PDB file of C-alpha atoms and ligand atoms in Angstrom:
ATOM      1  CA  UNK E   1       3.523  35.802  19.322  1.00  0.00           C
ATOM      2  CA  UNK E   2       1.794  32.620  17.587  1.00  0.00           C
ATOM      3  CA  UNK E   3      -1.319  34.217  15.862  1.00  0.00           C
ATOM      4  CA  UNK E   4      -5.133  32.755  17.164  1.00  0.00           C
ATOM      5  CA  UNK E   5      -6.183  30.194  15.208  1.00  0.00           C
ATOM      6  CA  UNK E   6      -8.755  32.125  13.071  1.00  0.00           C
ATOM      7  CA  UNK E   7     -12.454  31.001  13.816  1.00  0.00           C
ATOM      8  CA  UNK E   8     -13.883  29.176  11.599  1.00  0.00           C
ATOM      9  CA  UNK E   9     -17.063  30.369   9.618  1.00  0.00           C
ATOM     10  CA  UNK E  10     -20.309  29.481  10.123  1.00  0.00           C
ATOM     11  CA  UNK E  11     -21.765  26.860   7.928  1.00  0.00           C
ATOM     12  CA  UNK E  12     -24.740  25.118   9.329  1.00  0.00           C
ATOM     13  CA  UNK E  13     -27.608  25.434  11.956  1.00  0.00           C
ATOM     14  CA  UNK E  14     -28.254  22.514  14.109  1.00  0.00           C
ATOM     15  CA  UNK E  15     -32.021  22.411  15.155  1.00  0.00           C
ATOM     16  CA  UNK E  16     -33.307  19.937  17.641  1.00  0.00           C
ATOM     17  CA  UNK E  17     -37.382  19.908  17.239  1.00  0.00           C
ATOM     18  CA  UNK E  18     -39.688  18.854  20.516  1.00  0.00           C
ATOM     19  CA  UNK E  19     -39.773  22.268  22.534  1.00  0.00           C
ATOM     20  CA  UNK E  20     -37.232  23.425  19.725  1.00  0.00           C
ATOM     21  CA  UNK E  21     -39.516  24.004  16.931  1.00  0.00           C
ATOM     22  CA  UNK E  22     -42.416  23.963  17.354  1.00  0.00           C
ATOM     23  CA  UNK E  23     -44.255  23.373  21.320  1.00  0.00           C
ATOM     24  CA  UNK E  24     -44.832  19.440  21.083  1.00  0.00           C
ATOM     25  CA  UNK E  25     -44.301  18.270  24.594  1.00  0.00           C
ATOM     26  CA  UNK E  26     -47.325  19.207  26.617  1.00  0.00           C
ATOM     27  CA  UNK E  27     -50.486  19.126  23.571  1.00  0.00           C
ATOM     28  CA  UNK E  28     -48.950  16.692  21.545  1.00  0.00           C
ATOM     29  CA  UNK E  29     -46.781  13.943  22.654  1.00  0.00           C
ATOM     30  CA  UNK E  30     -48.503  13.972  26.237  1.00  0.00           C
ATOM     31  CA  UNK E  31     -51.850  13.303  24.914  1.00  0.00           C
ATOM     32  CA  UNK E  32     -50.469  10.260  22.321  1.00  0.00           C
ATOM     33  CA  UNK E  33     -49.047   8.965  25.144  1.00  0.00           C
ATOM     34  CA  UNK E  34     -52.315   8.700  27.424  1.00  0.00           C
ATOM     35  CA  UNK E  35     -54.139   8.019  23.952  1.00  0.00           C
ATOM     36  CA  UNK E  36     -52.078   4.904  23.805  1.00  0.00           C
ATOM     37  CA  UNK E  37     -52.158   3.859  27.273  1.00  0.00           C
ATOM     38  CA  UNK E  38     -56.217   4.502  27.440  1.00  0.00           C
ATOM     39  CA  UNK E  39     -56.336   1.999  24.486  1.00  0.00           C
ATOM     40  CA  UNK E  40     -54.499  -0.652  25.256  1.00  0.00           C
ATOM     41  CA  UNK E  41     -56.469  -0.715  28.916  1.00  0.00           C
ATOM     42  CA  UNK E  42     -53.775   0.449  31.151  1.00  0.00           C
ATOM     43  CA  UNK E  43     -55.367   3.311  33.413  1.00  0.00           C
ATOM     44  CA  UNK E  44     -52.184   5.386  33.372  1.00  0.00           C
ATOM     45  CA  UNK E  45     -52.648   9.203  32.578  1.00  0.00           C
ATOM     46  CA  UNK E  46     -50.053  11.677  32.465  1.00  0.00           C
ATOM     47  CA  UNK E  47     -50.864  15.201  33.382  1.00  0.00           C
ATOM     48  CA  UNK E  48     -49.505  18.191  32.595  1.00  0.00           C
ATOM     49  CA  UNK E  49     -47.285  18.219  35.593  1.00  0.00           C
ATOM     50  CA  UNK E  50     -46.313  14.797  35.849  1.00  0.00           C
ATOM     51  CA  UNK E  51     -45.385  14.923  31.783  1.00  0.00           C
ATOM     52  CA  UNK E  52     -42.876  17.693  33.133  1.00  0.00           C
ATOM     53  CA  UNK E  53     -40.709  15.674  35.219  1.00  0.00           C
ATOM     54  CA  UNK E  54     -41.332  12.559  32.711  1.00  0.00           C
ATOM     55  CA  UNK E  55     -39.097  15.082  30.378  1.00  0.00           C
ATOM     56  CA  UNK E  56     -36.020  14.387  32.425  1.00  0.00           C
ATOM     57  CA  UNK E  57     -35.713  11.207  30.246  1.00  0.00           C
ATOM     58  CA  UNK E  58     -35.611  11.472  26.728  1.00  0.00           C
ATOM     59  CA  UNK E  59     -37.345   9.630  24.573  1.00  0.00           C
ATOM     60  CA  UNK E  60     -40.490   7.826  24.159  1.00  0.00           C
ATOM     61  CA  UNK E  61     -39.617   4.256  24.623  1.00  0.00           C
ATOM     62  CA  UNK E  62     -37.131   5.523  27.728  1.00  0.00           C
ATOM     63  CA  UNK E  63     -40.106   8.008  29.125  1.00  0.00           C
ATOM     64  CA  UNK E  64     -42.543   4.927  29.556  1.00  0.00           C
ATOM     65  CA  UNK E  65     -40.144   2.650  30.904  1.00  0.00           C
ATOM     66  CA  UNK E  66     -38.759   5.459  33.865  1.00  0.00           C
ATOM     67  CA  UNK E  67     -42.536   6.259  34.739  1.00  0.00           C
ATOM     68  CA  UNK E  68     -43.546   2.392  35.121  1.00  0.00           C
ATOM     69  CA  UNK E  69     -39.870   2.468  37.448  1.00  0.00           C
ATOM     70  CA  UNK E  70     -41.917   4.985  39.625  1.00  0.00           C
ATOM     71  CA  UNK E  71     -45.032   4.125  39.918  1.00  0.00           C
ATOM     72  CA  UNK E  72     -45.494   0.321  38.839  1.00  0.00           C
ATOM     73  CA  UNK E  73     -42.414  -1.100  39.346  1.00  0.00           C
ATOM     74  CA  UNK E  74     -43.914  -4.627  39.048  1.00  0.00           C
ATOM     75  CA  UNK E  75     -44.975  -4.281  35.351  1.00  0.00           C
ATOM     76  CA  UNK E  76     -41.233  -4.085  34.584  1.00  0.00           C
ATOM     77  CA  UNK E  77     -40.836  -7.816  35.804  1.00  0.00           C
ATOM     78  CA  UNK E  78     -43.256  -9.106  32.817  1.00  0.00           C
ATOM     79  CA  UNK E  79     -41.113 -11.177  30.497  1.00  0.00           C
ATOM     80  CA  UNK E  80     -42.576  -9.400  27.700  1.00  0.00           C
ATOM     81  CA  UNK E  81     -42.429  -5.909  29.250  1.00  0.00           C
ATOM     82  CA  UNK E  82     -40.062  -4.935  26.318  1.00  0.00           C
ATOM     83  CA  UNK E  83     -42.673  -6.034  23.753  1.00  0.00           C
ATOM     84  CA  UNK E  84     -45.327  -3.708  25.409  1.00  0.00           C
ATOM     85  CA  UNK E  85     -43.159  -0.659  25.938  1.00  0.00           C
ATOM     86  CA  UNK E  86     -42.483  -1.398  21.692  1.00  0.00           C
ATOM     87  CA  UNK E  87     -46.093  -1.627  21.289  1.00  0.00           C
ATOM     88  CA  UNK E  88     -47.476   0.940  23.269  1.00  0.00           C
ATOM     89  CA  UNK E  89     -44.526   3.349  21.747  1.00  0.00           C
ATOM     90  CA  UNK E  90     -45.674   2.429  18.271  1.00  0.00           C
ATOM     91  CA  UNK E  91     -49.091   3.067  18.905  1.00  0.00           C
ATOM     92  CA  UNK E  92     -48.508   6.393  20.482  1.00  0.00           C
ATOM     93  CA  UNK E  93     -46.236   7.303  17.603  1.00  0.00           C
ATOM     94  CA  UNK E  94     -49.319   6.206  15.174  1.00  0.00           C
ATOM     95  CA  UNK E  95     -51.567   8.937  17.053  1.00  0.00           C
ATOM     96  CA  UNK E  96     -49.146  11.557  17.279  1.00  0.00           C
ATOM     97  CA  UNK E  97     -48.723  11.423  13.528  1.00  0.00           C
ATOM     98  CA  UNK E  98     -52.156  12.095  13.060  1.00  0.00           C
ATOM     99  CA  UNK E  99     -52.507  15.287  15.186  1.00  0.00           C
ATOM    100  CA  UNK E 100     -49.772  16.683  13.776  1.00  0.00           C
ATOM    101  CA  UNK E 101     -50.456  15.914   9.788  1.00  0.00           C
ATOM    102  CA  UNK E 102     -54.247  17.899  11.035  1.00  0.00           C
ATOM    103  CA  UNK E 103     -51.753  20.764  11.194  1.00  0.00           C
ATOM    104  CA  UNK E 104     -52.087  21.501  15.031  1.00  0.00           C
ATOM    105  CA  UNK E 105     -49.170  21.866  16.258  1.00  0.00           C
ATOM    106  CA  UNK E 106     -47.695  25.568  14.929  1.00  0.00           C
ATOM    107  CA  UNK E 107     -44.229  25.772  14.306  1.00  0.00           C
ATOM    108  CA  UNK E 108     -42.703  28.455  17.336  1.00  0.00           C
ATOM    109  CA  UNK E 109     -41.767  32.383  16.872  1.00  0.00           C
ATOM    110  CA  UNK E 110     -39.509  33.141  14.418  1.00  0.00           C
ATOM    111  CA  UNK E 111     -38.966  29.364  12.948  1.00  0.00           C
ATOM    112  CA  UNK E 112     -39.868  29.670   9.521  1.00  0.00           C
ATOM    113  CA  UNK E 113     -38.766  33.223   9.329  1.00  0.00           C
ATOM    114  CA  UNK E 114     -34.981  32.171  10.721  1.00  0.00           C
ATOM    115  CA  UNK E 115     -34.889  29.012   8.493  1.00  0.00           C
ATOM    116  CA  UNK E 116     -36.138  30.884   4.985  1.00  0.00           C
ATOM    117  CA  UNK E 117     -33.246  33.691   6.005  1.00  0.00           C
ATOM    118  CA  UNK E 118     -31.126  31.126   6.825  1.00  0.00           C
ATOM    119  CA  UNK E 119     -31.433  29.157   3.383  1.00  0.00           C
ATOM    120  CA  UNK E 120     -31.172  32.062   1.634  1.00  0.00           C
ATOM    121  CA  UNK E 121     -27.865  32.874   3.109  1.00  0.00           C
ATOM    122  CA  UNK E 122     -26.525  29.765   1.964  1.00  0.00           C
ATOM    123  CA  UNK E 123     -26.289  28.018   5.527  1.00  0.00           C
ATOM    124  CA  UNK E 124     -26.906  24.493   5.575  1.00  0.00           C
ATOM    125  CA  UNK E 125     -29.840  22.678   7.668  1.00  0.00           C
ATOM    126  CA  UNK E 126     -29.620  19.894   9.840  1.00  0.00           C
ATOM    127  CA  UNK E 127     -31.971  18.206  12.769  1.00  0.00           C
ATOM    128  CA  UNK E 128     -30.740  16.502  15.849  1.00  0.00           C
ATOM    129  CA  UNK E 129     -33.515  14.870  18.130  1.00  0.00           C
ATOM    130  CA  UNK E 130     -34.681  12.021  20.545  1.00  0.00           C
ATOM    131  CA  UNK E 131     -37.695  11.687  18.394  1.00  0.00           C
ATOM    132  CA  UNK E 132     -38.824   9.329  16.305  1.00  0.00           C
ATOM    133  CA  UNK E 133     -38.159  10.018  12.558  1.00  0.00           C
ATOM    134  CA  UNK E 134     -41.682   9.568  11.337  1.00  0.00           C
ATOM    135  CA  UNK E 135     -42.360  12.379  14.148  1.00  0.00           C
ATOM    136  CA  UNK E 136     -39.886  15.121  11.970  1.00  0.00           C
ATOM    137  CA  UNK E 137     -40.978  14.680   8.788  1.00  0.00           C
ATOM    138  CA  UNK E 138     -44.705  15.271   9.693  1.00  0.00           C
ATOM    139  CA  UNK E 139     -44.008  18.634  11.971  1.00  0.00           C
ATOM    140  CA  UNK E 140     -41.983  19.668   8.908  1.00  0.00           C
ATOM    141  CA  UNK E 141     -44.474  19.479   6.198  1.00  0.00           C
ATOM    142  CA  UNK E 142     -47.624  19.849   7.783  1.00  0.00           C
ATOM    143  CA  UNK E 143     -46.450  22.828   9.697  1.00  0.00           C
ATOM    144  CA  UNK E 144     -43.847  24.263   8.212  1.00  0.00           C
ATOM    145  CA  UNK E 145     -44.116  23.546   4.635  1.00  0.00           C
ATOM    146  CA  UNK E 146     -44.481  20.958   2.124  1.00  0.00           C
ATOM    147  CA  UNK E 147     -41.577  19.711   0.755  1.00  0.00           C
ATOM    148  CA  UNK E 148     -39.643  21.275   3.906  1.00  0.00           C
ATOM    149  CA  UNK E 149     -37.784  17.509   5.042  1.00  0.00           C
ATOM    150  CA  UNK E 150     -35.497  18.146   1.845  1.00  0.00           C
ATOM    151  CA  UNK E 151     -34.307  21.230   3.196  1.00  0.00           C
ATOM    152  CA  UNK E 152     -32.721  19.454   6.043  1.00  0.00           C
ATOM    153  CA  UNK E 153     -29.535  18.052   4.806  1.00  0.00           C
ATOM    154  CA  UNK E 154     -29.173  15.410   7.556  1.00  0.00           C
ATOM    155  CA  UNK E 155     -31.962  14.301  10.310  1.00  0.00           C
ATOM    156  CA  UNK E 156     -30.331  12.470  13.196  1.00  0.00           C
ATOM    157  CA  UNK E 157     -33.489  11.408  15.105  1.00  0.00           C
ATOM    158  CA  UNK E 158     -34.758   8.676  17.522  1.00  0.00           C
ATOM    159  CA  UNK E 159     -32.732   5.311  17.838  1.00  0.00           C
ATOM    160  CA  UNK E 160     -30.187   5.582  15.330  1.00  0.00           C
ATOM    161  CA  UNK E 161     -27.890   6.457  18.157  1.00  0.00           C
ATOM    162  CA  UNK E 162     -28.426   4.337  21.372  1.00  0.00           C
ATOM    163  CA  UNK E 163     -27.673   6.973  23.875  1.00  0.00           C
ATOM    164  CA  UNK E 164     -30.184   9.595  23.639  1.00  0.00           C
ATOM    165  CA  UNK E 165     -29.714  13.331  24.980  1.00  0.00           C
ATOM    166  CA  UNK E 166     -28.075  14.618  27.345  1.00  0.00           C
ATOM    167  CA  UNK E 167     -25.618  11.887  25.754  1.00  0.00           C
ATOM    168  CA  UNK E 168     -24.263  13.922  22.926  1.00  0.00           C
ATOM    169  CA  UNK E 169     -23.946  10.896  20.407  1.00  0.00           C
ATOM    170  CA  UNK E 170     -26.907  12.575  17.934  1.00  0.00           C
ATOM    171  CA  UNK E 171     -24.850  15.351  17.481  1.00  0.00           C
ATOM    172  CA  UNK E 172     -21.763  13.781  16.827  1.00  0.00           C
ATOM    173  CA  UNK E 173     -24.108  11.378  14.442  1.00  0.00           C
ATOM    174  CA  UNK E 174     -25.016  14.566  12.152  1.00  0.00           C
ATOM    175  CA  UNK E 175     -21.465  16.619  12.381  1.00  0.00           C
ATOM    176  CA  UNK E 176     -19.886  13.154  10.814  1.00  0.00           C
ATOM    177  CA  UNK E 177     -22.859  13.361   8.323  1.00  0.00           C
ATOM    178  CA  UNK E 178     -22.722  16.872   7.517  1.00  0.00           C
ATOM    179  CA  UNK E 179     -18.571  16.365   7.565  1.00  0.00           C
ATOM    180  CA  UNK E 180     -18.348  19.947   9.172  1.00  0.00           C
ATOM    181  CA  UNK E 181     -16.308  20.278  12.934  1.00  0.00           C
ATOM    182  CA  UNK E 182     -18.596  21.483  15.596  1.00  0.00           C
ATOM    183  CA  UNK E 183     -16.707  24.856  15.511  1.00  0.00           C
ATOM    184  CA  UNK E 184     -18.380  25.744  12.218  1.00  0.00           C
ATOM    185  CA  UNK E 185     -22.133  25.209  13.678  1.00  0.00           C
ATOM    186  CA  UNK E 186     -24.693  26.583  15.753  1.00  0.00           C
ATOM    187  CA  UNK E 187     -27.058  24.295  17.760  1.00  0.00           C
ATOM    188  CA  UNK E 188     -30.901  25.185  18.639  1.00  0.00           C
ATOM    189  CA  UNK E 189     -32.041  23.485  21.691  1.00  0.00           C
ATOM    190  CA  UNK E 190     -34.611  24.531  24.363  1.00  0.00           C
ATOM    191  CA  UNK E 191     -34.033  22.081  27.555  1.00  0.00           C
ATOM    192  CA  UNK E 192     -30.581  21.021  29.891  1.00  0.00           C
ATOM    193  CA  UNK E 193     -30.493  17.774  28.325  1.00  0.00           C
ATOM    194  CA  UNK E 194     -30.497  18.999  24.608  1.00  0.00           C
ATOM    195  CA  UNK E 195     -27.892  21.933  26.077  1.00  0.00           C
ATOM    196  CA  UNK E 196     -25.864  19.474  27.729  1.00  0.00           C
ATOM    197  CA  UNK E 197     -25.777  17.199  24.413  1.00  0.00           C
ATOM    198  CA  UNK E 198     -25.160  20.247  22.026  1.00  0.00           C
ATOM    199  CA  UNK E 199     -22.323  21.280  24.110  1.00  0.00           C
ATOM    200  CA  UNK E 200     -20.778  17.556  24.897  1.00  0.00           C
ATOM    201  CA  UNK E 201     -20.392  17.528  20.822  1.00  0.00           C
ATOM    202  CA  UNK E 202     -18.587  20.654  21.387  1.00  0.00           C
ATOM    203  CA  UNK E 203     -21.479  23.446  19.529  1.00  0.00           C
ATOM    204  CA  UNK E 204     -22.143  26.782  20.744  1.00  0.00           C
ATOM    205  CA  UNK E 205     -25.717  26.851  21.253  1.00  0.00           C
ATOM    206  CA  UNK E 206     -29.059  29.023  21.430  1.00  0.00           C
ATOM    207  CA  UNK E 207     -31.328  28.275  23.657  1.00  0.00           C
ATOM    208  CA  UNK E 208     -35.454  28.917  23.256  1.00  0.00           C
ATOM    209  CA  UNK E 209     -37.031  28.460  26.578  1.00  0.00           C
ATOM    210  CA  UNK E 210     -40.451  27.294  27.143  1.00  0.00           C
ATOM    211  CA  UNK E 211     -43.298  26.634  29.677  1.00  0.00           C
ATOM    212  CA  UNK E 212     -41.780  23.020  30.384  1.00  0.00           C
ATOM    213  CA  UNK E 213     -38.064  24.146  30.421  1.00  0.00           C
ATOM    214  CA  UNK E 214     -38.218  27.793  31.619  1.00  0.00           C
ATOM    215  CA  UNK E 215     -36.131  26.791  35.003  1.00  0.00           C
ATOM    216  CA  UNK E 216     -33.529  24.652  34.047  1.00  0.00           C
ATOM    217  CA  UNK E 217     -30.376  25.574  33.730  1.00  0.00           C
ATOM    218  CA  UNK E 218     -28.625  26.824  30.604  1.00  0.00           C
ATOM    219  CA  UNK E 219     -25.564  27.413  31.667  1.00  0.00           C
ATOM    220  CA  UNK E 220     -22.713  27.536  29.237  1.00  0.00           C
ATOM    221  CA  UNK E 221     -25.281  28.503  26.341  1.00  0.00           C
ATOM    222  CA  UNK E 222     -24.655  31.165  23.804  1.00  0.00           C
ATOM    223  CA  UNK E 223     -28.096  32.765  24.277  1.00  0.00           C
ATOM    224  CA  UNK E 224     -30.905  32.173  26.126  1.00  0.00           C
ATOM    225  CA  UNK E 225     -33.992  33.440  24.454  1.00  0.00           C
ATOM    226  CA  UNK E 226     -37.447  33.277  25.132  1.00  0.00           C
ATOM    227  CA  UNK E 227     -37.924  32.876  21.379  1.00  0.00           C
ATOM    228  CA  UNK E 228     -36.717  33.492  18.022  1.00  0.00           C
ATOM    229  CA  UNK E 229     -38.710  36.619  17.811  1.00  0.00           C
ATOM    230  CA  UNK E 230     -41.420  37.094  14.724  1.00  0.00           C
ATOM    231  CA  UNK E 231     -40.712  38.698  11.895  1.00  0.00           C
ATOM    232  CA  UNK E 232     -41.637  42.454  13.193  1.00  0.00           C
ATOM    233  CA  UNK E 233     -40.283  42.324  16.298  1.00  0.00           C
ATOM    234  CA  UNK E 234     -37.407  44.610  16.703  1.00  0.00           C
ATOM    235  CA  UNK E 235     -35.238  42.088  18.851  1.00  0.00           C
ATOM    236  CA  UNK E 236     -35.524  39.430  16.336  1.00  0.00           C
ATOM    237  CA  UNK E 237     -32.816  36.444  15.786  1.00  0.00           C
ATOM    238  CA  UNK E 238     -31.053  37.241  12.484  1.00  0.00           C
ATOM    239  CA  UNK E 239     -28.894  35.439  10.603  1.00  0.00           C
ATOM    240  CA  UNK E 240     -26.308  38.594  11.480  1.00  0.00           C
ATOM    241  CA  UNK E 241     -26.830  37.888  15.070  1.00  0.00           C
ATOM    242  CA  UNK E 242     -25.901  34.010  14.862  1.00  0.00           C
ATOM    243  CA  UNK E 243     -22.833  34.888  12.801  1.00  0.00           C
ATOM    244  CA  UNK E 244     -22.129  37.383  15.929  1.00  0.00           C
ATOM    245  CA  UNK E 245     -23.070  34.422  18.490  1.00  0.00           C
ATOM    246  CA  UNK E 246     -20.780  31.680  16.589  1.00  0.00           C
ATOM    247  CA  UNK E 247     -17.951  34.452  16.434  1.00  0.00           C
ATOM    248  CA  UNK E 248     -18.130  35.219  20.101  1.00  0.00           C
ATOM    249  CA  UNK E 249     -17.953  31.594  20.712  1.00  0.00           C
ATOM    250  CA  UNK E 250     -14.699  31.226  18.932  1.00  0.00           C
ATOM    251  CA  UNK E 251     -11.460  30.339  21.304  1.00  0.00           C
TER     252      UNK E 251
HETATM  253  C1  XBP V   1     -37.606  14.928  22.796  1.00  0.00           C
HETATM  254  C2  XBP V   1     -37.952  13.668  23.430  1.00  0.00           C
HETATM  255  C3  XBP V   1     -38.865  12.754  22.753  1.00  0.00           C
HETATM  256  C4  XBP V   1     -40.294  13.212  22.646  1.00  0.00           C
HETATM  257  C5  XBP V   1     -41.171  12.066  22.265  1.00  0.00           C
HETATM  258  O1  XBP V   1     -36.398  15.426  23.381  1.00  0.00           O
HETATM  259  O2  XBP V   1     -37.481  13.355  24.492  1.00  0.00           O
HETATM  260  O3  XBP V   1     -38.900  11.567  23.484  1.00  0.00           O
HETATM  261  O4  XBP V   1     -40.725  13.699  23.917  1.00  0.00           O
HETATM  262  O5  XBP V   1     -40.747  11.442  21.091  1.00  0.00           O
HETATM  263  P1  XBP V   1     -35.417  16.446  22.617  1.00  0.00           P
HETATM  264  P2  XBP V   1     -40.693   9.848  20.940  1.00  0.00           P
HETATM  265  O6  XBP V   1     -36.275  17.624  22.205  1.00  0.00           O
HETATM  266  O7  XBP V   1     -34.403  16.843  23.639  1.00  0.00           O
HETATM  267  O8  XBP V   1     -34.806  15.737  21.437  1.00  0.00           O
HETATM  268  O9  XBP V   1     -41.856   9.292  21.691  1.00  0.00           O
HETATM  269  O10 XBP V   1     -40.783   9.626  19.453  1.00  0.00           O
HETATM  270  O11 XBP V   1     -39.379   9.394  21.532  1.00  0.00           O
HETATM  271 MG1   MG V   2     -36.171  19.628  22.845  1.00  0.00          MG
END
């Protein structure tokens, strides 16, 4: 009988970061957008639950271009439409910085416990996200710690790929970088898309839910979790339990 090929260990965690992370969707990125719409005179507003379907597209740039699809198909005929979508993305990005250097936007359960077990286990760190870079490295060191971007090995974030999640180019961006094979990572998403774009690159994944993506459907993930569980709580994500996850994952 040929022997299974022996699964290989696990080496580094994957994180994506908007829902991921730290809860940026609904109090952060929503209200930057509106902020940038309100000044540059267009009386657009996203609620809360028109921001929720807005999600189905990924990024920023892509999110304001499939809402003005919907509802004012005409600005897309503007010759310069591409110049304001740039713009208006810019600005938004501008405002968004600056709520989240205040230090508002927490980091979710269990993040900062899981990463500081993590590093000192040896495991390496890497990001892969739709956002915009600018976006990571202020959620890292205003809420997580200062200093924290350098624990990150690689950050695959915003247009360095042209197909954004569910595509899973990012993560096929940072396993070249990282020069591991998917089968010696874990993946940390919380929505379909980032599931679907974890798995397309071939990672077994954990999923965190949240308010936004509590419905959708995670199938094929490794866990579904509504968090990573604080530090006392007894069901708490371990590194143990991801070296479990990755090794049930193994063909
Ligand atoms: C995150 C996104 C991003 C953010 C906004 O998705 O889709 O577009 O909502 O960031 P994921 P930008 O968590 O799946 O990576 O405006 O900088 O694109
Ligand atoms: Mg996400």
């Amino acid at each position: 009988m040929i022997p299974a090929r022996p699964q290989r260990q696990l080496e580094a965690l994957i994180f994506d970061v908007d829902g991921t992370l730290a809860d940026t969707e609904r109090d952060g990125h929503r209200i930057a957008f509106n902020e940038a719409f309100r000044s540059a005179g267009y009386d657009w507003h996203w609620d809360v639950p028109l921001y929720g379907a807005l999600l189905s597209v990924t990024g920023g740039k892509e999110r304001i271009r499939h809402y003005l699809a919907q509802f004012h198909p005409q600005q897309l005929e503007a010759p310069d439409i591409q110049t304001t979508i740039a713009d208006l993305h810019k600005a938004k990005t501008r405002c968004y910085v600056d709520m989240v250097a205040s230090g508002a936007v927490p980091m979710r359960p269990g993040v900062a416990r899981l990463i500081a077990e993590a590093r000192a286990a040896g495991l390496r760190l890497a990001i892969a996200t739709t956002t915009t870079p600018e976006n990571v490295t202020v959620l890292l060191e205003s809420s997580l710690a200062k200093g924290a971007t350098r624990w990150f090995e690689v950050i695959g974030a915003g247009d360095v790929v042209p197909a954004k999640k569910p595509a899973p180019d990012i993560y096929h961006w940072v396993l070249e970088r990282l020069g591991l094979p998917a089968s010696a990572c874990l993946a940390f998403e919380d929505s379909d898309n980032g599931l679907r774009a974890a798995r397309g690159a071939g990672l077994a994944t954990i999923v965190t839910t949240n308010d936004y993506t509590l419905t959708h459907n995670f199938e094929g993930a490794a866990a579904v979790l509504p968090d990573l569980g604080a530090a006392d709580a007894a069901d708490r994500v371990t590194v143990a339990r991801l070296r479990d996850w990755h090794a049930s994952q193994g063909s």
